[in-house]
CSV table of C-alpha atoms and ligand atoms in Angstrom, one decimal:
chain,number,residue,atom,x,y,z
A,1,MET,CA,0.9,9.9,-26.6
A,2,ASP,CA,1.2,7.7,-29.6
A,3,LEU,CA,-1.1,4.7,-28.9
A,4,ALA,CA,0.7,2.5,-31.5
A,5,LEU,CA,3.6,0.4,-30.3
A,6,THR,CA,6.9,0.8,-32.1
A,7,ASP,CA,8.6,-2.1,-33.8
A,8,VAL,CA,11.0,-2.5,-30.8
A,9,GLN,CA,8.1,-2.5,-28.3
A,10,GLU,CA,6.2,-5.0,-30.4
A,11,ALA,CA,9.2,-7.3,-30.6
A,12,VAL,CA,9.6,-7.2,-26.8
A,13,ARG,CA,5.9,-7.8,-26.4
A,14,ASP,CA,6.0,-10.8,-28.7
A,15,THR,CA,9.1,-12.2,-26.9
A,16,ALA,CA,7.3,-11.8,-23.5
A,17,ARG,CA,4.1,-13.3,-24.9
A,18,ARG,CA,5.9,-16.4,-26.2
A,19,ALA,CA,7.8,-16.8,-22.9
A,20,ALA,CA,4.6,-16.5,-20.9
A,21,ARG,CA,2.9,-19.2,-23.0
A,22,GLU,CA,5.8,-21.6,-23.3
A,23,LEU,CA,7.9,-21.1,-20.2
A,24,LEU,CA,5.8,-19.5,-17.4
A,25,ALA,CA,2.2,-20.8,-17.9
A,26,PRO,CA,3.1,-24.5,-18.0
A,27,GLU,CA,4.8,-24.4,-14.5
A,28,ALA,CA,2.6,-21.7,-12.8
A,29,ALA,CA,0.2,-24.1,-11.0
A,30,ARG,CA,3.1,-26.3,-9.8
A,31,ASN,CA,5.2,-23.2,-8.7
A,32,ASP,CA,2.2,-22.1,-6.7
A,33,ALA,CA,1.4,-25.4,-5.1
A,34,GLU,CA,5.0,-26.3,-4.2
A,35,GLU,CA,6.2,-22.7,-3.5
A,36,ARG,CA,8.9,-23.4,-6.0
A,37,PHE,CA,11.2,-20.5,-6.8
A,38,PRO,CA,11.7,-20.5,-10.6
A,39,ASP,CA,15.4,-19.7,-10.8
A,40,GLN,CA,16.0,-21.5,-14.1
A,41,THR,CA,13.0,-19.8,-15.7
A,42,LEU,CA,14.2,-16.4,-14.5
A,43,ARG,CA,17.7,-17.1,-16.0
A,44,ALA,CA,16.0,-18.1,-19.3
A,45,LEU,CA,14.0,-14.8,-19.2
A,46,ALA,CA,17.3,-12.9,-18.8
A,47,ARG,CA,18.7,-14.7,-21.9
A,48,LEU,CA,15.7,-13.4,-23.8
A,49,GLY,CA,16.6,-9.9,-22.9
A,50,LEU,CA,13.8,-9.4,-20.3
A,51,MET,CA,16.0,-8.5,-17.3
A,52,GLY,CA,17.1,-4.9,-17.8
A,53,ILE,CA,14.5,-4.1,-20.5
A,54,ASN,CA,15.0,-0.4,-19.8
A,55,VAL,CA,18.8,-0.6,-19.2
A,56,PRO,CA,21.4,0.7,-21.7
A,57,GLY,CA,22.7,-1.8,-24.1
A,58,GLU,CA,26.4,-1.1,-23.2
A,59,PHE,CA,25.7,-2.6,-19.8
A,60,GLY,CA,23.9,-5.7,-21.1
A,61,GLY,CA,20.3,-4.3,-21.1
A,62,ALA,CA,17.8,-4.4,-23.9
A,63,GLU,CA,17.5,-0.6,-24.0
A,64,ALA,CA,13.9,-0.9,-25.1
A,65,GLY,CA,12.4,1.7,-22.8
A,66,ALA,CA,9.7,2.0,-20.1
A,67,VAL,CA,6.8,1.4,-22.4
A,68,ALA,CA,8.3,-1.9,-23.6
A,69,TYR,CA,8.9,-2.9,-20.0
A,70,ALA,CA,5.2,-2.3,-19.1
A,71,VAL,CA,4.0,-4.1,-22.1
A,72,ALA,CA,6.3,-7.1,-21.4
A,73,VAL,CA,5.3,-7.3,-17.7
A,74,ARG,CA,1.6,-7.4,-18.7
A,75,GLU,CA,2.3,-10.3,-21.0
A,76,LEU,CA,4.4,-12.2,-18.5
A,77,ALA,CA,2.0,-11.9,-15.7
A,78,GLN,CA,-0.6,-13.7,-17.7
A,79,GLY,CA,1.7,-16.7,-17.6
A,80,CYS,CA,2.9,-16.7,-14.0
A,81,ALA,CA,2.5,-13.7,-11.7
A,82,GLY,CA,4.9,-15.1,-9.1
A,83,THR,CA,7.8,-15.4,-11.6
A,84,THR,CA,6.9,-12.0,-13.0
A,85,VAL,CA,7.3,-10.2,-9.6
A,86,ALA,CA,10.8,-11.5,-9.3
A,87,LEU,CA,11.6,-10.2,-12.8
A,88,MET,CA,10.0,-6.9,-12.0
A,89,VAL,CA,12.0,-6.2,-8.8
A,90,THR,CA,15.2,-7.3,-10.7
A,91,ASN,CA,14.4,-4.9,-13.5
A,92,MET,CA,13.8,-2.1,-10.9
A,93,VAL,CA,17.1,-2.8,-9.2
A,94,ALA,CA,18.9,-2.8,-12.6
A,95,GLU,CA,17.3,0.5,-13.6
A,96,THR,CA,18.2,2.1,-10.3
A,97,ILE,CA,21.9,1.1,-10.7
A,98,ALA,CA,21.8,2.4,-14.3
A,99,ARG,CA,20.4,5.7,-13.1
A,100,PHE,CA,22.3,6.4,-9.9
A,101,GLY,CA,25.4,4.1,-10.1
A,102,SER,CA,29.0,5.0,-10.8
A,103,GLU,CA,30.5,3.7,-14.0
A,104,ALA,CA,32.4,1.1,-12.0
A,105,GLN,CA,29.1,-0.1,-10.3
A,106,LYS,CA,27.3,-0.3,-13.6
A,107,ARG,CA,30.1,-2.3,-15.2
A,108,ARG,CA,30.4,-4.6,-12.3
A,109,TYR,CA,26.8,-5.4,-11.6
A,110,LEU,CA,24.5,-4.7,-14.6
A,111,PRO,CA,25.9,-7.4,-17.0
A,112,SER,CA,25.4,-10.1,-14.2
A,113,ILE,CA,21.8,-9.0,-13.5
A,114,CYS,CA,20.8,-8.5,-17.1
A,115,GLY,CA,22.6,-11.6,-18.4
A,116,GLY,CA,21.0,-14.0,-15.8
A,117,GLU,CA,24.2,-14.9,-14.0
A,118,TRP,CA,22.1,-14.3,-10.9
A,119,PRO,CA,18.4,-15.3,-11.1
A,120,ALA,CA,17.3,-12.1,-9.4
A,121,ALA,CA,18.2,-9.0,-7.5
A,122,SER,CA,16.4,-7.6,-4.4
A,123,PHE,CA,15.1,-4.2,-3.3
A,124,CYS,CA,15.4,-3.7,0.4
A,125,LEU,CA,13.5,-0.7,1.7
A,126,SER,CA,10.7,-1.9,4.1
A,127,GLU,CA,11.3,-3.0,7.6
A,128,PRO,CA,9.1,-4.6,10.2
A,129,GLY,CA,8.4,-1.1,11.7
A,130,ALA,CA,8.6,1.0,8.5
A,131,GLY,CA,6.3,0.0,5.7
A,132,SER,CA,4.1,2.8,4.3
A,133,ASP,CA,6.2,5.2,6.4
A,134,ALA,CA,9.4,4.2,4.6
A,135,SER,CA,11.5,7.1,5.8
A,136,ALA,CA,11.2,5.9,9.4
A,137,LEU,CA,13.5,3.0,8.6
A,138,THR,CA,16.0,2.2,11.4
A,139,THR,CA,18.6,0.0,9.7
A,140,THR,CA,22.0,1.7,10.3
A,141,ALA,CA,25.1,2.1,8.1
A,142,THR,CA,27.9,3.3,10.3
A,143,ARG,CA,31.1,4.4,8.6
A,144,ASP,CA,34.3,2.6,9.7
A,145,GLY,CA,37.3,3.6,7.6
A,146,ASP,CA,36.7,2.5,4.0
A,147,HIS,CA,33.7,0.4,4.9
A,148,TYR,CA,30.2,0.9,6.3
A,149,ILE,CA,28.8,-1.5,8.9
A,150,LEU,CA,25.1,-2.4,8.3
A,151,ASN,CA,22.8,-3.5,11.1
A,152,GLY,CA,19.0,-4.0,11.0
A,153,THR,CA,16.2,-6.1,9.6
A,154,LYS,CA,14.6,-5.6,6.2
A,155,ALA,CA,11.1,-7.0,5.6
A,156,TRP,CA,9.0,-8.3,2.6
A,157,ILE,CA,12.1,-8.8,0.4
A,158,THR,CA,11.2,-10.3,-2.9
A,159,SER,CA,13.7,-13.0,-3.9
A,160,GLY,CA,15.4,-12.9,-0.5
A,161,GLY,CA,17.8,-15.9,-0.3
A,162,HIS,CA,18.0,-16.2,-4.1
A,163,ALA,CA,19.2,-12.8,-5.2
A,164,GLY,CA,22.8,-12.2,-6.3
A,165,LEU,CA,22.6,-8.6,-5.2
A,166,TYR,CA,20.7,-6.7,-2.6
A,167,LEU,CA,20.0,-3.0,-2.9
A,168,ILE,CA,19.6,-1.8,0.7
A,169,MET,CA,18.5,1.5,2.1
A,170,ALA,CA,20.0,2.3,5.5
A,171,ARG,CA,20.4,5.2,7.8
A,172,THR,CA,23.8,7.0,7.7
A,173,GLU,CA,22.6,9.8,9.9
A,174,PRO,CA,20.5,9.3,13.0
A,175,GLY,CA,17.0,10.8,13.3
A,176,ARG,CA,13.9,10.3,11.3
A,177,SER,CA,14.6,12.6,8.4
A,178,SER,CA,14.4,11.1,4.9
A,179,LYS,CA,17.7,13.0,4.2
A,180,GLY,CA,19.7,10.7,6.5
A,181,ILE,CA,19.2,7.6,4.3
A,182,SER,CA,21.7,6.1,1.9
A,183,THR,CA,21.7,3.2,-0.5
A,184,PHE,CA,24.1,0.3,-0.7
A,185,LEU,CA,24.8,-2.6,-3.1
A,186,VAL,CA,25.5,-5.8,-1.1
A,187,GLU,CA,26.4,-9.0,-2.8
A,188,ALA,CA,24.9,-12.3,-1.7
A,189,GLY,CA,27.4,-14.2,0.5
A,190,THR,CA,28.7,-11.1,2.2
A,191,PRO,CA,29.2,-12.1,5.8
A,192,GLY,CA,26.5,-10.6,8.1
A,193,LEU,CA,23.7,-10.8,5.5
A,194,THR,CA,21.2,-13.6,5.9
A,195,ALA,CA,17.7,-14.4,4.6
A,196,THR,CA,15.1,-15.9,6.9
A,197,ARG,CA,12.6,-18.6,5.8
A,198,PRO,CA,10.1,-17.4,3.2
A,199,GLU,CA,6.8,-16.0,4.4
A,200,ASP,CA,3.8,-18.3,4.1
A,201,LYS,CA,1.8,-16.1,1.7
A,202,LEU,CA,-1.8,-16.0,0.3
A,203,GLY,CA,-0.6,-15.7,-3.3
A,204,LEU,CA,2.5,-15.2,-5.5
A,205,ARG,CA,3.8,-18.4,-3.9
A,206,ALA,CA,6.5,-18.9,-6.6
A,207,SER,CA,8.1,-15.7,-5.4
A,208,HIS,CA,9.9,-16.1,-2.1
A,209,THR,CA,9.5,-13.2,0.3
A,210,THR,CA,11.9,-13.1,3.3
A,211,GLN,CA,13.4,-10.9,5.8
A,212,ILE,CA,17.0,-9.9,5.3
A,213,VAL,CA,18.9,-9.7,8.6
A,214,LEU,CA,22.0,-7.5,8.7
A,215,GLU,CA,24.4,-8.2,11.5
A,216,ASP,CA,27.7,-6.2,11.4
A,217,CYS,CA,27.6,-6.6,7.6
A,218,ARG,CA,30.7,-4.8,6.2
A,219,VAL,CA,30.2,-3.1,2.9
A,220,PRO,CA,33.0,-1.3,1.0
A,221,VAL,CA,32.5,2.4,0.6
A,222,GLU,CA,32.6,2.0,-3.1
A,223,ASN,CA,29.3,0.0,-2.9
A,224,ARG,CA,27.4,3.1,-1.8
A,225,LEU,CA,25.0,4.0,-4.6
A,226,GLY,CA,25.2,7.8,-5.1
A,227,ASP,CA,26.0,10.3,-2.3
A,228,GLU,CA,25.2,9.9,1.3
A,229,GLY,CA,21.7,11.2,2.1
A,230,ILE,CA,20.0,10.6,-1.3
A,231,GLY,CA,18.8,7.1,-0.4
A,232,PHE,CA,15.2,8.1,0.1
A,233,ARG,CA,15.1,9.9,-3.3
A,234,VAL,CA,16.6,6.8,-4.9
A,235,ALA,CA,13.9,4.6,-3.4
A,236,MET,CA,11.0,6.9,-4.4
A,237,THR,CA,12.4,7.3,-7.9
A,238,ALA,CA,12.7,3.5,-8.2
A,239,LEU,CA,9.1,3.0,-6.9
A,240,ASP,CA,7.7,5.5,-9.3
A,241,GLY,CA,8.8,3.1,-12.0
A,242,GLY,CA,8.0,0.1,-9.9
A,243,ARG,CA,4.4,1.2,-9.6
A,244,ILE,CA,4.0,1.3,-13.3
A,245,GLY,CA,5.2,-2.3,-13.3
A,246,VAL,CA,2.7,-3.4,-10.7
A,247,SER,CA,0.0,-1.8,-12.7
A,248,ALA,CA,1.0,-3.9,-15.7
A,249,GLN,CA,1.3,-7.0,-13.6
A,250,ALA,CA,-2.2,-6.5,-12.2
A,251,LEU,CA,-3.5,-6.0,-15.8
A,252,GLY,CA,-1.8,-9.2,-16.9
A,253,ILE,CA,-3.3,-11.3,-14.0
A,254,ALA,CA,-6.8,-9.8,-14.7
A,255,THR,CA,-6.5,-10.4,-18.4
A,256,ALA,CA,-5.7,-14.1,-17.8
A,257,ALA,CA,-8.7,-14.3,-15.4
A,258,LEU,CA,-11.1,-12.6,-17.9
A,259,ASN,CA,-10.0,-14.9,-20.7
A,260,THR,CA,-10.5,-18.0,-18.6
A,261,ALA,CA,-13.9,-16.7,-17.4
A,262,ALA,CA,-15.1,-15.8,-21.0
A,263,ARG,CA,-14.1,-19.3,-22.3
A,264,TYR,CA,-15.8,-21.0,-19.3
A,265,ALA,CA,-19.0,-19.0,-19.8
A,266,THR,CA,-19.3,-20.3,-23.4
A,267,GLU,CA,-18.8,-23.9,-22.2
A,268,ARG,CA,-20.8,-24.0,-19.0
A,269,ARG,CA,-24.5,-24.7,-19.6
A,270,GLN,CA,-27.3,-23.9,-17.1
A,271,PHE,CA,-31.0,-23.5,-17.7
A,272,GLY,CA,-30.5,-25.1,-21.1
A,273,ALA,CA,-28.0,-22.6,-22.6
A,274,PRO,CA,-24.4,-21.5,-22.1
A,275,ILE,CA,-24.2,-19.0,-19.2
A,276,ALA,CA,-22.6,-16.6,-21.6
A,277,SER,CA,-26.0,-16.0,-23.1
A,278,THR,CA,-27.2,-14.4,-19.8
A,279,GLN,CA,-27.1,-10.7,-19.3
A,280,ALA,CA,-25.7,-11.1,-15.8
A,281,VAL,CA,-22.5,-12.8,-17.2
A,282,GLN,CA,-22.3,-10.6,-20.2
A,283,TRP,CA,-22.3,-7.4,-18.1
A,284,MET,CA,-19.5,-8.8,-15.9
A,285,LEU,CA,-17.4,-9.6,-18.9
A,286,ALA,CA,-18.1,-6.2,-20.5
A,287,ASP,CA,-17.3,-4.3,-17.3
A,288,SER,CA,-14.0,-6.3,-16.9
A,289,ALA,CA,-12.9,-5.7,-20.5
A,290,THR,CA,-13.7,-2.0,-20.3
A,291,GLU,CA,-11.8,-1.6,-17.0
A,292,LEU,CA,-8.8,-3.5,-18.5
A,293,GLU,CA,-8.8,-1.1,-21.5
A,294,ALA,CA,-8.9,2.0,-19.3
A,295,GLY,CA,-6.2,0.6,-17.1
A,296,ARG,CA,-4.0,-0.3,-20.1
A,297,LEU,CA,-4.2,3.3,-21.3
A,298,MET,CA,-3.3,4.8,-17.9
A,299,CYS,CA,-0.4,2.4,-17.5
A,300,LEU,CA,0.9,3.2,-21.0
A,301,ARG,CA,0.6,6.9,-20.3
A,302,ALA,CA,2.6,6.7,-17.1
A,303,ALA,CA,5.2,4.6,-18.8
A,304,SER,CA,5.4,7.0,-21.8
A,305,LEU,CA,6.0,10.0,-19.5
A,306,LYS,CA,8.7,8.0,-17.7
A,307,GLU,CA,10.3,7.1,-21.0
A,308,LYS,CA,10.4,10.8,-22.1
A,309,GLY,CA,12.0,11.7,-18.8
A,310,GLN,CA,9.0,13.7,-17.6
A,311,PRO,CA,7.5,13.8,-14.1
A,312,HIS,CA,5.3,10.8,-13.6
A,313,SER,CA,4.8,10.2,-9.9
A,314,ARG,CA,1.2,11.2,-10.0
A,315,GLU,CA,0.4,9.2,-13.2
A,316,ALA,CA,2.2,6.1,-11.8
A,317,ALA,CA,0.2,6.4,-8.6
A,318,MET,CA,-3.1,6.9,-10.4
A,319,SER,CA,-2.3,4.0,-12.7
A,320,LYS,CA,-1.5,1.7,-9.8
A,321,VAL,CA,-4.6,2.6,-7.8
A,322,PHE,CA,-6.9,2.1,-10.8
A,323,CYS,CA,-5.3,-1.0,-12.4
A,324,THR,CA,-4.8,-2.9,-9.1
A,325,GLU,CA,-8.3,-2.2,-7.7
A,326,ALA,CA,-9.9,-2.9,-11.1
A,327,ALA,CA,-7.9,-6.1,-11.4
A,328,ASN,CA,-9.0,-7.3,-8.0
A,329,GLU,CA,-12.6,-6.8,-9.0
A,330,ILE,CA,-12.1,-8.5,-12.3
A,331,CYS,CA,-10.6,-11.6,-10.6
A,332,HIS,CA,-13.5,-11.7,-8.2
A,333,ARG,CA,-15.9,-11.6,-11.1
A,334,ALA,CA,-14.0,-14.4,-12.9
A,335,VAL,CA,-14.4,-16.6,-9.8
A,336,GLN,CA,-18.1,-15.6,-9.6
A,337,ILE,CA,-18.6,-16.7,-13.3
A,338,HIS,CA,-17.1,-20.0,-12.5
A,339,GLY,CA,-19.4,-20.5,-9.5
A,340,GLY,CA,-18.2,-23.3,-7.1
A,341,TYR,CA,-15.6,-24.5,-9.6
A,342,GLY,CA,-13.9,-21.1,-9.4
A,343,TYR,CA,-13.3,-21.7,-5.7
A,344,THR,CA,-11.2,-24.8,-6.3
A,345,ARG,CA,-7.8,-25.4,-7.8
A,346,GLU,CA,-9.4,-27.1,-10.8
A,347,TYR,CA,-9.4,-23.7,-12.5
A,348,PRO,CA,-6.7,-21.1,-12.5
A,349,VAL,CA,-9.0,-18.2,-11.4
A,350,GLU,CA,-8.6,-19.3,-7.8
A,351,ARG,CA,-4.8,-18.6,-8.1
A,352,HIS,CA,-5.4,-15.4,-10.0
A,353,LEU,CA,-7.6,-14.1,-7.2
A,354,ARG,CA,-4.9,-14.9,-4.6
A,355,ASP,CA,-2.1,-13.6,-6.7
A,356,VAL,CA,-3.8,-10.3,-7.6
A,357,ARG,CA,-4.6,-9.3,-4.0
A,358,VAL,CA,-1.1,-8.1,-3.1
A,359,THR,CA,-0.9,-5.7,-6.0
A,360,ARG,CA,-3.0,-3.3,-3.9
A,361,ILE,CA,-0.5,-3.6,-1.1
A,362,TYR,CA,3.1,-3.8,-2.3
A,363,GLU,CA,5.3,-1.1,-3.8
A,364,GLY,CA,2.9,1.3,-2.0
A,365,THR,CA,-0.6,0.5,-0.8
A,366,SER,CA,-3.6,2.0,-2.5
A,367,GLU,CA,-3.8,4.4,0.4
A,368,VAL,CA,-0.2,5.6,-0.2
A,369,GLN,CA,-1.0,6.1,-3.9
A,370,ARG,CA,-3.9,8.3,-2.9
A,371,ILE,CA,-1.6,10.3,-0.6
A,372,VAL,CA,0.8,10.8,-3.6
A,373,ILE,CA,-2.0,11.9,-5.9
A,374,ALA,CA,-3.7,14.2,-3.3
A,375,ARG,CA,-0.3,15.9,-2.6
A,376,GLU,CA,0.2,16.6,-6.3
A,377,ILE,CA,-3.3,18.1,-6.6
A,378,LEU,CA,-2.9,20.2,-3.5
A,379,LYS,CA,0.6,21.5,-4.5
A,380,GLN,CA,-1.0,23.6,-7.1
A,381,TRP,CA,-3.2,25.4,-4.6
A,382,GLN,CA,-0.8,25.9,-1.7
B,1,LIG,N1,10.8,11.0,-6.5
B,1,LIG,C1,11.9,11.7,-6.0
B,1,LIG,N2,11.9,12.2,-4.8
B,1,LIG,C2,10.8,12.1,-4.0
B,1,LIG,C3,9.7,11.4,-4.5
B,1,LIG,C4,9.7,10.9,-5.8
B,1,LIG,N3,8.6,10.2,-6.3
B,1,LIG,N4,8.8,11.4,-3.5
B,1,LIG,C5,9.3,12.1,-2.5
B,1,LIG,N5,10.6,12.5,-2.8
B,1,LIG,C6,11.5,13.2,-2.0
B,1,LIG,C7,10.8,14.6,-1.6
B,1,LIG,O1,11.0,15.5,-2.5
B,1,LIG,C8,11.4,14.9,-0.3
B,1,LIG,O2,12.7,15.5,-0.5
B,1,LIG,P1,13.1,16.9,0.2
B,1,LIG,O3,13.0,16.7,1.6
B,1,LIG,O4,14.4,17.2,-0.4
B,1,LIG,O5,12.0,17.9,-0.3
B,1,LIG,C9,11.7,13.5,0.4
B,1,LIG,O6,11.7,12.6,-0.7
B,1,LIG,C10,10.7,13.1,1.4
B,1,LIG,O7,9.4,13.2,0.8
B,1,LIG,P2,8.1,13.2,1.6
B,1,LIG,O8,8.1,14.3,2.6
B,1,LIG,O9,7.0,13.2,0.6
B,1,LIG,O10,8.2,11.8,2.3
B,1,LIG,P3,7.1,11.1,3.3
B,1,LIG,O11,7.9,10.5,4.5
B,1,LIG,O12,6.0,12.0,3.6
B,1,LIG,O13,6.7,9.8,2.5
B,1,LIG,C11,5.3,8.5,1.0
B,1,LIG,C12,5.8,9.9,1.4
B,1,LIG,C13,4.7,8.7,-0.4
B,1,LIG,C14,4.2,8.0,2.0
B,1,LIG,C15,6.4,7.4,0.9
B,1,LIG,O14,6.9,7.1,2.2
B,1,LIG,C16,6.0,6.2,0.3
B,1,LIG,O15,6.0,6.0,-0.9
B,1,LIG,N6,5.7,5.1,1.1
B,1,LIG,C17,5.4,3.8,0.6
B,1,LIG,C18,6.7,3.0,0.5
B,1,LIG,C19,6.6,1.8,-0.5
B,1,LIG,O16,6.0,2.0,-1.5
B,1,LIG,N7,7.1,0.7,-0.1
B,1,LIG,C20,7.2,-0.4,-0.9
B,1,LIG,C21,8.5,-1.2,-0.7
B,1,LIG,S1,9.0,-2.1,-2.0
B,1,LIG,C22,8.1,-3.5,-2.0
B,1,LIG,O17,6.9,-3.5,-2.0
B,1,LIG,C23,8.8,-4.8,-1.9
B,1,LIG,C24,8.9,-5.6,-3.2
B,1,LIG,O18,10.0,-6.2,-3.3
B,1,LIG,C25,7.9,-5.7,-4.2
């Protein structure tokens, strides 16, 4: 793996860095406090080419690759992690359409997503009774002539109620098998699709997370993404990439927390000197910076394999476990360095700690990542 970024990757990084500083960071605290969904900011990010970073240019994407995507997410998450997750899921949906969609689906949907006509797109796999065990989903899609009729409830849907397009996994064959699942593209406003009130969450409060209720929702057959029965593979392929994005997001949040803590440590004086002069604080900073560097390399390696079209499920899972668990610890340390002030909204580390927690849960918990890694190891010996 070449550790140097290409000119294109550097350009995407610089665009994201500027956007994080000028667009996202100034509104992050207010978005969090008011649970304000940043639809105008998301459209602005699309105009900067950051929705569809890894989508072909002919469909409106930036065609900059998976490494550029990871680098951009890490930058953006330093500005506002809640805005960033809406962008991540939208990119994941766009990539999935680019990979599995028909020519007509790509022409119809990708320019709208990548160009910011819609603020976001949503990925609808989980259900109240099917989280980690995703293939147990029970939402049905029943064929009725040239339509499917969708019924069921999707849970934990990022940007529910704001998305222009919902990518929905539903069962086209009864039974528990992962082979009975198919994927559908459902436009907002389709009768029978409604979003519930946003969940009252610990963190990422700028990102609205809802249930999506499907009641006799009629979807044209031409909106099925790929063949019947490949929906679980579509979902897992999307999540392999999504997990690289979550790694990058966790690194971004933790980088912001570390930077804030290091600055605070040089300003805060106790026992007649800045607390940065104590070994206790120096070791916390050193461990955090070391873990961030290790995580950055793991994330880039997984992204680089993806970009080359090579298998990367294991590396994406390893990257997600390592980056998200390290990032949680780094945010805890940042609060610790701030002492009591870190426990208040006066400093952003309180928000970083709340925001980072979910990275160990969504797009596959740490425990699911360990299942993926262990299966890959054991495959060689069975
Ligand atoms: N790529 C392609 N295909 C894959 C795959 C991958 N990474 N992983 C599995 N598959 C295929 C398998 O090859 C298998 O196909 P065959 O039957 O043809 O061999 C099929 O899918 C079933 O695979 P498994 O037997 O491994 O499936 P499983 O039921 O044991 O599940 C699991 C494995 C890893 C636990 C999986 O269910 C999983 O990842 N669960 C977590 C789900 C998740 O991450 N949810 C997050 C939702 S999105 C979100 O968080 C919301 C948001 O908006 C942020």
